[in-house]
GROMACS .gro file of N, CA, C and O in nm:
model
  452
    1MET      N    1  -1.932  -5.495   3.051
    1MET     CA    2  -1.810  -5.491   3.005
    1MET      C    3  -1.769  -5.372   2.925
    1MET      O    4  -1.665  -5.317   2.972
    2ILE      N    5  -1.878  -5.341   2.839
    2ILE     CA    6  -1.827  -5.225   2.768
    2ILE      C    7  -1.835  -5.045   2.847
    2ILE      O    8  -1.760  -5.015   2.836
    3ASN      N    9  -1.952  -5.083   2.940
    3ASN     CA   10  -1.942  -4.968   3.058
    3ASN      C   11  -1.765  -4.974   3.130
    3ASN      O   12  -1.726  -4.825   3.189
    4TRP      N   13  -1.772  -5.086   3.190
    4TRP     CA   14  -1.617  -5.056   3.253
    4TRP      C   15  -1.492  -5.039   3.174
    4TRP      O   16  -1.395  -4.948   3.218
    5THR      N   17  -1.499  -5.075   3.052
    5THR     CA   18  -1.417  -5.007   2.958
    5THR      C   19  -1.411  -4.856   2.898
    5THR      O   20  -1.321  -4.846   2.918
    6LYS      N   21  -1.537  -4.825   2.899
    6LYS     CA   22  -1.577  -4.707   2.860
    6LYS      C   23  -1.477  -4.598   3.008
    6LYS      O   24  -1.409  -4.524   3.036
    7ARG      N   25  -1.519  -4.654   3.117
    7ARG     CA   26  -1.497  -4.581   3.267
    7ARG      C   27  -1.364  -4.613   3.307
    7ARG      O   28  -1.284  -4.474   3.338
    8LEU      N   29  -1.279  -4.690   3.239
    8LEU     CA   30  -1.147  -4.710   3.243
    8LEU      C   31  -1.054  -4.626   3.148
    8LEU      O   32  -0.999  -4.536   3.179
    9LEU      N   33  -1.120  -4.586   3.013
    9LEU     CA   34  -1.035  -4.519   2.930
    9LEU      C   35  -1.086  -4.357   2.982
    9LEU      O   36  -0.964  -4.258   2.975
   10LEU      N   37  -1.222  -4.350   3.041
   10LEU     CA   38  -1.214  -4.186   3.068
   10LEU      C   39  -1.135  -4.182   3.232
   10LEU      O   40  -1.068  -4.020   3.207
   11THR      N   41  -1.119  -4.272   3.299
   11THR     CA   42  -1.035  -4.265   3.375
   11THR      C   43  -0.895  -4.223   3.400
   11THR      O   44  -0.859  -4.144   3.416
   12CYS      N   45  -0.843  -4.298   3.309
   12CYS     CA   46  -0.696  -4.308   3.255
   12CYS      C   47  -0.648  -4.143   3.165
   12CYS      O   48  -0.567  -4.109   3.170
   13THR      N   49  -0.756  -4.148   3.075
   13THR     CA   50  -0.754  -3.990   2.997
   13THR      C   51  -0.779  -3.844   3.125
   13THR      O   52  -0.686  -3.803   3.084
   14ILE      N   53  -0.849  -3.879   3.186
   14ILE     CA   54  -0.850  -3.790   3.336
   14ILE      C   55  -0.707  -3.770   3.412
   14ILE      O   56  -0.655  -3.645   3.408
   15LEU      N   57  -0.702  -3.888   3.443
   15LEU     CA   58  -0.546  -3.892   3.499
   15LEU      C   59  -0.420  -3.854   3.437
   15LEU      O   60  -0.324  -3.763   3.469
   16GLY      N   61  -0.439  -3.892   3.322
   16GLY     CA   62  -0.260  -3.843   3.231
   16GLY      C   63  -0.309  -3.686   3.188
   16GLY      O   64  -0.221  -3.607   3.216
   17LEU      N   65  -0.436  -3.661   3.171
   17LEU     CA   66  -0.418  -3.511   3.175
   17LEU      C   67  -0.416  -3.423   3.290
   17LEU      O   68  -0.311  -3.340   3.244
   18LEU      N   69  -0.466  -3.490   3.418
   18LEU     CA   70  -0.374  -3.382   3.511
   18LEU      C   71  -0.257  -3.414   3.531
   18LEU      O   72  -0.152  -3.336   3.602
   19ALA      N   73  -0.186  -3.559   3.532
   19ALA     CA   74  -0.040  -3.539   3.481
   19ALA      C   75   0.036  -3.463   3.398
   19ALA      O   76   0.126  -3.423   3.480
   20THR      N   77  -0.015  -3.453   3.311
   20THR     CA   78   0.035  -3.372   3.212
   20THR      C   79   0.046  -3.226   3.227
   20THR      O   80   0.128  -3.141   3.233
   21ASN      N   81  -0.059  -3.213   3.280
   21ASN     CA   82  -0.105  -3.052   3.370
   21ASN      C   83   0.017  -3.033   3.508
   21ASN      O   84   0.039  -2.937   3.486
   22VAL      N   85  -0.011  -3.098   3.592
   22VAL     CA   86   0.102  -3.089   3.674
   22VAL      C   87   0.295  -3.075   3.625
   22VAL      O   88   0.332  -2.997   3.702
   23LEU      N   89   0.293  -3.209   3.563
   23LEU     CA   90   0.431  -3.178   3.497
   23LEU      C   91   0.446  -3.077   3.413
   23LEU      O   92   0.574  -2.991   3.452
   24THR      N   93   0.398  -3.003   3.324
   24THR     CA   94   0.400  -2.860   3.268
   24THR      C   95   0.421  -2.771   3.337
   24THR      O   96   0.518  -2.709   3.321
   25LEU      N   97   0.368  -2.753   3.459
   25LEU     CA   98   0.350  -2.676   3.589
   25LEU      C   99   0.522  -2.660   3.635
   25LEU      O  100   0.554  -2.555   3.668
   26ILE      N  101   0.535  -2.808   3.676
   26ILE     CA  102   0.651  -2.832   3.754
   26ILE      C  103   0.765  -2.843   3.685
   26ILE      O  104   0.847  -2.780   3.687
   27SER      N  105   0.767  -2.902   3.567
   27SER     CA  106   0.893  -2.947   3.487
   27SER      C  107   0.947  -2.858   3.342
   27SER      O  108   0.828  -2.857   3.278
   28THR      N  109   1.035  -2.790   3.387
   28THR     CA  110   1.073  -2.701   3.260
   28THR      C  111   1.103  -2.792   3.105
   28THR      O  112   1.037  -2.744   3.017
   29ALA      N  113   1.164  -2.889   3.134
   29ALA     CA  114   1.219  -2.973   3.032
   29ALA      C  115   1.056  -3.067   2.984
   29ALA      O  116   1.089  -3.097   2.878
   30PHE      N  117   1.007  -3.116   3.059
   30PHE     CA  118   0.855  -3.140   3.031
   30PHE      C  119   0.827  -3.088   2.957
   30PHE      O  120   0.700  -3.108   2.870
   31ASN      N  121   0.771  -2.953   2.998
   31ASN     CA  122   0.699  -2.866   2.902
   31ASN      C  123   0.757  -2.820   2.798
   31ASN      O  124   0.743  -2.849   2.700
   32ALA      N  125   0.918  -2.828   2.786
   32ALA     CA  126   0.958  -2.805   2.627
   32ALA      C  127   0.967  -2.920   2.509
   32ALA      O  128   0.931  -2.845   2.424
   33ASP      N  129   0.990  -3.056   2.633
   33ASP     CA  130   0.927  -3.164   2.523
   33ASP      C  131   0.808  -3.144   2.479
   33ASP      O  132   0.780  -3.180   2.346
   34LEU      N  133   0.701  -3.127   2.546
   34LEU     CA  134   0.542  -3.165   2.510
   34LEU      C  135   0.553  -3.015   2.400
   34LEU      O  136   0.456  -3.052   2.270
   35SER      N  137   0.553  -2.923   2.409
   35SER     CA  138   0.565  -2.789   2.341
   35SER      C  139   0.619  -2.816   2.200
   35SER      O  140   0.553  -2.804   2.097
   36GLY      N  141   0.731  -2.887   2.227
   36GLY     CA  142   0.800  -2.911   2.115
   36GLY      C  143   0.731  -3.057   2.001
   36GLY      O  144   0.707  -3.045   1.889
   37PHE      N  145   0.681  -3.131   2.109
   37PHE     CA  146   0.599  -3.233   1.992
   37PHE      C  147   0.482  -3.207   1.976
   37PHE      O  148   0.457  -3.219   1.878
   38MET      N  149   0.408  -3.093   2.040
   38MET     CA  150   0.294  -3.061   1.967
   38MET      C  151   0.329  -2.966   1.851
   38MET      O  152   0.217  -3.002   1.742
   39SER      N  153   0.416  -2.882   1.828
   39SER     CA  154   0.442  -2.806   1.758
   39SER      C  155   0.481  -2.907   1.630
   39SER      O  156   0.453  -2.832   1.504
   40THR      N  157   0.521  -2.965   1.638
   40THR     CA  158   0.568  -3.076   1.566
   40THR      C  159   0.414  -3.142   1.471
   40THR      O  160   0.409  -3.133   1.350
   41ALA      N  161   0.384  -3.186   1.610
   41ALA     CA  162   0.252  -3.276   1.552
   41ALA      C  163   0.147  -3.155   1.469
   41ALA      O  164   0.064  -3.234   1.381
   42LEU      N  165   0.134  -3.039   1.517
   42LEU     CA  166   0.030  -2.952   1.453
   42LEU      C  167   0.120  -2.840   1.320
   42LEU      O  168   0.010  -2.799   1.299
   43GLY      N  169   0.204  -2.881   1.345
   43GLY     CA  170   0.267  -2.796   1.227
   43GLY      C  171   0.275  -2.638   1.285
   43GLY      O  172   0.305  -2.527   1.220
   44VAL      N  173   0.297  -2.628   1.403
   44VAL     CA  174   0.269  -2.478   1.486
   44VAL      C  175   0.426  -2.437   1.510
   44VAL      O  176   0.470  -2.473   1.568
   45ALA      N  177   0.433  -2.326   1.443
   45ALA     CA  178   0.586  -2.279   1.524
   45ALA      C  179   0.584  -2.211   1.677
   45ALA      O  180   0.498  -2.148   1.698
   46THR      N  181   0.700  -2.238   1.686
   46THR     CA  182   0.685  -2.226   1.903
   46THR      C  183   0.761  -2.108   1.876
   46THR      O  184   0.832  -2.091   1.785
   47VAL      N  185   0.796  -2.039   1.970
   47VAL     CA  186   0.871  -1.882   2.006
   47VAL      C  187   1.018  -1.918   1.994
   47VAL      O  188   1.080  -1.887   1.944
   48THR      N  189   1.022  -2.031   2.042
   48THR     CA  190   1.207  -2.084   2.053
   48THR      C  191   1.206  -2.126   1.871
   48THR      O  192   1.302  -2.044   1.847
   49GLU      N  193   1.147  -2.153   1.839
   49GLU     CA  194   1.147  -2.207   1.665
   49GLU      C  195   1.149  -2.042   1.593
   49GLU      O  196   1.272  -2.010   1.542
   50ALA      N  197   1.058  -1.976   1.638
   50ALA     CA  198   1.065  -1.818   1.560
   50ALA      C  199   1.215  -1.751   1.606
   50ALA      O  200   1.244  -1.675   1.520
   51LEU      N  201   1.263  -1.780   1.742
   51LEU     CA  202   1.377  -1.666   1.778
   51LEU      C  203   1.515  -1.736   1.719
   51LEU      O  204   1.583  -1.661   1.641
   52ASN      N  205   1.492  -1.895   1.718
   52ASN     CA  206   1.615  -1.946   1.656
   52ASN      C  207   1.633  -1.885   1.482
   52ASN      O  208   1.746  -1.926   1.437
   53THR      N  209   1.487  -1.911   1.414
   53THR     CA  210   1.488  -1.868   1.281
   53THR      C  211   1.553  -1.703   1.252
   53THR      O  212   1.611  -1.691   1.184
   54LYS      N  213   1.507  -1.635   1.357
   54LYS     CA  214   1.552  -1.492   1.354
   54LYS      C  215   1.706  -1.459   1.351
   54LYS      O  216   1.721  -1.385   1.304
   55ILE      N  217   1.762  -1.535   1.494
   55ILE     CA  218   1.880  -1.522   1.487
   55ILE      C  219   1.965  -1.588   1.352
   55ILE      O  220   2.073  -1.543   1.354
   56ALA      N  221   1.910  -1.703   1.313
   56ALA     CA  222   1.996  -1.756   1.195
   56ALA      C  223   1.997  -1.637   1.075
   56ALA      O  224   2.077  -1.652   1.018
   57LYS      N  225   1.875  -1.569   1.073
   57LYS     CA  226   1.857  -1.496   0.956
   57LYS      C  227   1.986  -1.349   1.013
   57LYS      O  228   2.054  -1.330   0.879
   58GLN      N  229   1.970  -1.318   1.096
   58GLN     CA  230   2.058  -1.201   1.113
   58GLN      C  231   2.191  -1.285   1.159
   58GLN      O  232   2.316  -1.189   1.068
   59ASP      N  233   2.265  -1.407   1.140
   59ASP     CA  234   2.393  -1.471   1.144
   59ASP      C  235   2.425  -1.462   0.992
   59ASP      O  236   2.516  -1.402   0.950
   60GLN      N  237   2.305  -1.487   0.893
   60GLN     CA  238   2.359  -1.464   0.714
   60GLN      C  239   2.386  -1.336   0.728
   60GLN      O  240   2.453  -1.347   0.601
   61VAL      N  241   2.263  -1.217   0.741
   61VAL     CA  242   2.319  -1.068   0.712
   61VAL      C  243   2.500  -1.057   0.769
   61VAL      O  244   2.555  -1.005   0.685
   62ILE      N  245   2.515  -1.151   0.880
   62ILE     CA  246   2.635  -1.060   0.946
   62ILE      C  247   2.789  -1.144   0.857
   62ILE      O  248   2.840  -1.081   0.858
   63LYS      N  249   2.744  -1.256   0.795
   63LYS     CA  250   2.822  -1.319   0.749
   63LYS      C  251   2.822  -1.266   0.591
   63LYS      O  252   2.957  -1.247   0.543
   64LYS      N  253   2.738  -1.234   0.521
   64LYS     CA  254   2.723  -1.169   0.429
   64LYS      C  255   2.834  -1.023   0.441
   64LYS      O  256   2.892  -0.944   0.316
   65ARG      N  257   2.784  -0.941   0.523
   65ARG     CA  258   2.858  -0.778   0.552
   65ARG      C  259   2.994  -0.815   0.595
   65ARG      O  260   3.093  -0.764   0.520
   66LYS      N  261   3.028  -0.932   0.647
   66LYS     CA  262   3.197  -0.959   0.681
   66LYS      C  263   3.237  -1.006   0.521
   66LYS      O  264   3.376  -0.954   0.494
   67ALA      N  265   3.179  -1.075   0.453
   67ALA     CA  266   3.201  -1.128   0.312
   67ALA      C  267   3.243  -1.012   0.217
   67ALA      O  268   3.353  -0.989   0.168
   68VAL      N  269   3.151  -0.919   0.255
   68VAL     CA  270   3.163  -0.799   0.162
   68VAL      C  271   3.264  -0.715   0.223
   68VAL      O  272   3.327  -0.635   0.135
   69ALA      N  273   3.327  -0.674   0.341
   69ALA     CA  274   3.387  -0.609   0.420
   69ALA      C  275   3.504  -0.679   0.363
   69ALA      O  276   3.660  -0.601   0.335
   70SER      N  277   3.538  -0.821   0.371
   70SER     CA  278   3.682  -0.852   0.371
   70SER      C  279   3.726  -0.863   0.175
   70SER      O  280   3.815  -0.812   0.166
   71LYS      N  281   3.585  -0.856   0.106
   71LYS     CA  282   3.603  -0.839  -0.019
   71LYS      C  283   3.706  -0.727  -0.048
   71LYS      O  284   3.760  -0.654  -0.116
   72PHE      N  285   3.639  -0.580   0.008
   72PHE     CA  286   3.675  -0.462  -0.002
   72PHE      C  287   3.799  -0.434   0.015
   72PHE      O  288   3.907  -0.403  -0.002
   73GLY      N  289   3.856  -0.520   0.157
   73GLY     CA  290   3.946  -0.462   0.234
   73GLY      C  291   4.042  -0.532   0.135
   73GLY      O  292   4.175  -0.477   0.129
   74ASN      N  293   4.032  -0.673   0.106
   74ASN     CA  294   4.122  -0.722   0.007
   74ASN      C  295   4.164  -0.645  -0.160
   74ASN      O  296   4.255  -0.648  -0.160
   75ARG      N  297   4.062  -0.601  -0.176
   75ARG     CA  298   4.068  -0.515  -0.303
   75ARG      C  299   4.108  -0.389  -0.275
   75ARG      O  300   4.228  -0.326  -0.393
   76LEU      N  301   4.113  -0.323  -0.171
   76LEU     CA  302   4.180  -0.203  -0.135
   76LEU      C  303   4.367  -0.238  -0.087
   76LEU      O  304   4.446  -0.178  -0.167
   77ALA      N  305   4.353  -0.351  -0.078
   77ALA     CA  306   4.501  -0.387  -0.023
   77ALA      C  307   4.564  -0.430  -0.159
   77ALA      O  308   4.696  -0.354  -0.200
   78VAL      N  309   4.494  -0.482  -0.226
   78VAL     CA  310   4.568  -0.491  -0.428
   78VAL      C  311   4.581  -0.395  -0.449
   78VAL      O  312   4.686  -0.332  -0.530
   79ARG      N  313   4.488  -0.254  -0.438
   79ARG     CA  314   4.487  -0.156  -0.535
   79ARG      C  315   4.617  -0.082  -0.439
   79ARG      O  316   4.675   0.020  -0.541
   80THR      N  317   4.622  -0.043  -0.350
   80THR     CA  318   4.737   0.030  -0.270
   80THR      C  319   4.863  -0.061  -0.309
   80THR      O  320   4.932   0.061  -0.355
   81LEU      N  321   4.901  -0.190  -0.298
   81LEU     CA  322   5.012  -0.209  -0.386
   81LEU      C  323   5.003  -0.236  -0.510
   81LEU      O  324   5.159  -0.195  -0.558
   82THR      N  325   4.947  -0.242  -0.602
   82THR     CA  326   4.923  -0.211  -0.734
   82THR      C  327   4.991  -0.029  -0.770
   82THR      O  328   5.111   0.002  -0.815
   83ILE      N  329   4.916   0.037  -0.665
   83ILE     CA  330   4.943   0.191  -0.677
   83ILE      C  331   5.079   0.208  -0.625
   83ILE      O  332   5.177   0.272  -0.703
   84ASP      N  333   5.130   0.150  -0.516
   84ASP     CA  334   5.282   0.189  -0.458
   84ASP      C  335   5.376   0.111  -0.545
   84ASP      O  336   5.431   0.162  -0.555
   85THR      N  337   5.331   0.000  -0.598
   85THR     CA  338   5.431  -0.076  -0.706
   85THR      C  339   5.478  -0.002  -0.833
   85THR      O  340   5.566   0.083  -0.850
   86GLY      N  341   5.336   0.050  -0.870
   86GLY     CA  342   5.386   0.161  -1.021
   86GLY      C  343   5.428   0.312  -0.944
   86GLY      O  344   5.507   0.359  -1.016
   87SER      N  345   5.412   0.359  -0.851
   87SER     CA  346   5.455   0.474  -0.825
   87SER      C  347   5.607   0.445  -0.770
   87SER      O  348   5.665   0.549  -0.859
   88GLU      N  349   5.627   0.322  -0.700
   88GLU     CA  350   5.774   0.320  -0.702
   88GLU      C  351   5.863   0.308  -0.824
   88GLU      O  352   5.969   0.399  -0.864
   89ALA      N  353   5.784   0.222  -0.899
   89ALA     CA  354   5.879   0.225  -1.093
   89ALA      C  355   5.868   0.360  -1.126
   89ALA      O  356   5.961   0.369  -1.192
   90ASN      N  357   5.789   0.420  -1.103
   90ASN     CA  358   5.800   0.549  -1.149
   90ASN      C  359   5.863   0.617  -1.104
   90ASN      O  360   5.949   0.757  -1.203
   91ALA      N  361   5.871   0.633  -0.973
   91ALA     CA  362   5.929   0.751  -0.895
   91ALA      C  363   6.129   0.720  -0.922
   91ALA      O  364   6.224   0.782  -0.923
   92GLN      N  365   6.170   0.550  -0.959
   92GLN     CA  366   6.290   0.528  -0.986
   92GLN      C  367   6.309   0.566  -1.174
   92GLN      O  368   6.429   0.589  -1.188
   93ALA      N  369   6.180   0.586  -1.250
   93ALA     CA  370   6.232   0.598  -1.363
   93ALA      C  371   6.244   0.738  -1.372
   93ALA      O  372   6.344   0.764  -1.426
   94LEU      N  373   6.217   0.810  -1.305
   94LEU     CA  374   6.225   0.965  -1.281
   94LEU      C  375   6.340   0.993  -1.246
   94LEU      O  376   6.410   1.105  -1.269
   95MET      N  377   6.374   0.901  -1.129
   95MET     CA  378   6.509   0.933  -1.075
   95MET      C  379   6.619   0.915  -1.161
   95MET      O  380   6.730   1.009  -1.159
   96GLY      N  381   6.590   0.819  -1.246
   96GLY     CA  382   6.705   0.770  -1.351
   96GLY      C  383   6.700   0.822  -1.433
   96GLY      O  384   6.807   0.918  -1.484
   97ALA      N  385   6.594   0.913  -1.492
   97ALA     CA  386   6.573   1.052  -1.605
   97ALA      C  387   6.641   1.132  -1.542
   97ALA      O  388   6.711   1.220  -1.623
   98LEU      N  389   6.611   1.184  -1.389
   98LEU     CA  390   6.678   1.317  -1.382
   98LEU      C  391   6.860   1.306  -1.390
   98LEU      O  392   6.916   1.402  -1.402
   99GLN      N  393   6.883   1.188  -1.377
   99GLN     CA  394   7.066   1.145  -1.316
   99GLN      C  395   7.099   1.167  -1.415
   99GLN      O  396   7.207   1.246  -1.469
  100ASN      N  397   7.015   1.072  -1.525
  100ASN     CA  398   7.067   1.100  -1.718
  100ASN      C  399   7.056   1.253  -1.763
  100ASN      O  400   7.184   1.308  -1.803
  101ASP      N  401   6.977   1.326  -1.705
  101ASP     CA  402   6.985   1.474  -1.763
  101ASP      C  403   7.073   1.536  -1.697
  101ASP      O  404   7.150   1.598  -1.777
  102GLN      N  405   7.097   1.531  -1.561
  102GLN     CA  406   7.191   1.579  -1.491
  102GLN      C  407   7.332   1.568  -1.551
  102GLN      O  408   7.408   1.638  -1.550
  103GLN      N  409   7.358   1.448  -1.618
  103GLN     CA  410   7.476   1.389  -1.626
  103GLN      C  411   7.499   1.470  -1.777
  103GLN      O  412   7.618   1.493  -1.799
  104PHE      N  413   7.364   1.445  -1.871
  104PHE     CA  414   7.438   1.496  -1.988
  104PHE      C  415   7.391   1.706  -1.979
  104PHE      O  416   7.434   1.772  -2.095
  105GLY      N  417   7.384   1.735  -1.844
  105GLY     CA  418   7.359   1.887  -1.872
  105GLY      C  419   7.252   1.965  -1.928
  105GLY      O  420   7.306   2.072  -1.930
  106PHE      N  421   7.100   1.895  -1.945
  106PHE     CA  422   7.005   1.950  -1.987
  106PHE      C  423   6.940   2.010  -1.868
  106PHE      O  424   6.878   2.071  -1.950
  107MET      N  425   6.918   1.959  -1.737
  107MET     CA  426   6.888   2.008  -1.679
  107MET      C  427   6.947   2.059  -1.570
  107MET      O  428   7.062   2.016  -1.571
  108GLY      N  429   6.913   2.103  -1.478
  108GLY     CA  430   6.973   2.149  -1.327
  108GLY      C  431   6.967   2.027  -1.256
  108GLY      O  432   6.868   1.925  -1.294
  109GLY      N  433   7.002   2.003  -1.124
  109GLY     CA  434   7.021   1.854  -1.071
  109GLY      C  435   6.836   1.870  -0.982
  109GLY      O  436   6.727   1.913  -1.020
  110ILE      N  437   6.850   1.768  -0.910
  110ILE     CA  438   6.695   1.722  -0.876
  110ILE      C  439   6.688   1.833  -0.775
  110ILE      O  440   6.565   1.879  -0.772
  111GLY      N  441   6.751   1.887  -0.684
  111GLY     CA  442   6.734   2.030  -0.589
  111GLY      C  443   6.688   2.135  -0.708
  111GLY      O  444   6.596   2.227  -0.612
  112ASP      N  445   6.676   2.140  -0.811
  112ASP     CA  446   6.619   2.245  -0.863
  112ASP      C  447   6.493   2.222  -0.910
  112ASP      O  448   6.415   2.365  -0.957
  113LEU      N  449   6.423   2.103  -0.879
  113LEU     CA  450   6.283   2.093  -0.934
  113LEU      C  451   6.171   2.160  -0.847
  113LEU      O  452   6.148   2.184  -0.739
   0.00000   0.00000   0.00000
């Protein structure tokens, strides 16, 4: 009885190995599933996992660069508006001062500048 159990177990093992070899060679999905299972069971990183990790790191770098560029652009826009608003206010004040000077005869007109 023990001999028959050993033979049956050995036969099932050999047939199982042959079936998995054939399926690994023929079926891409089976191969991916089997390699995923083995990598999870053994704790080994597959090529797909390594590529996914590399792509994730590249995506993080891209997001960081976009955030830096956006922050730089926002600061530049705010600075431009501040300078533009300040220079507009200064120009209006200068024009007002020149008009006052012209009214009182202290200087020539704006065209003399």
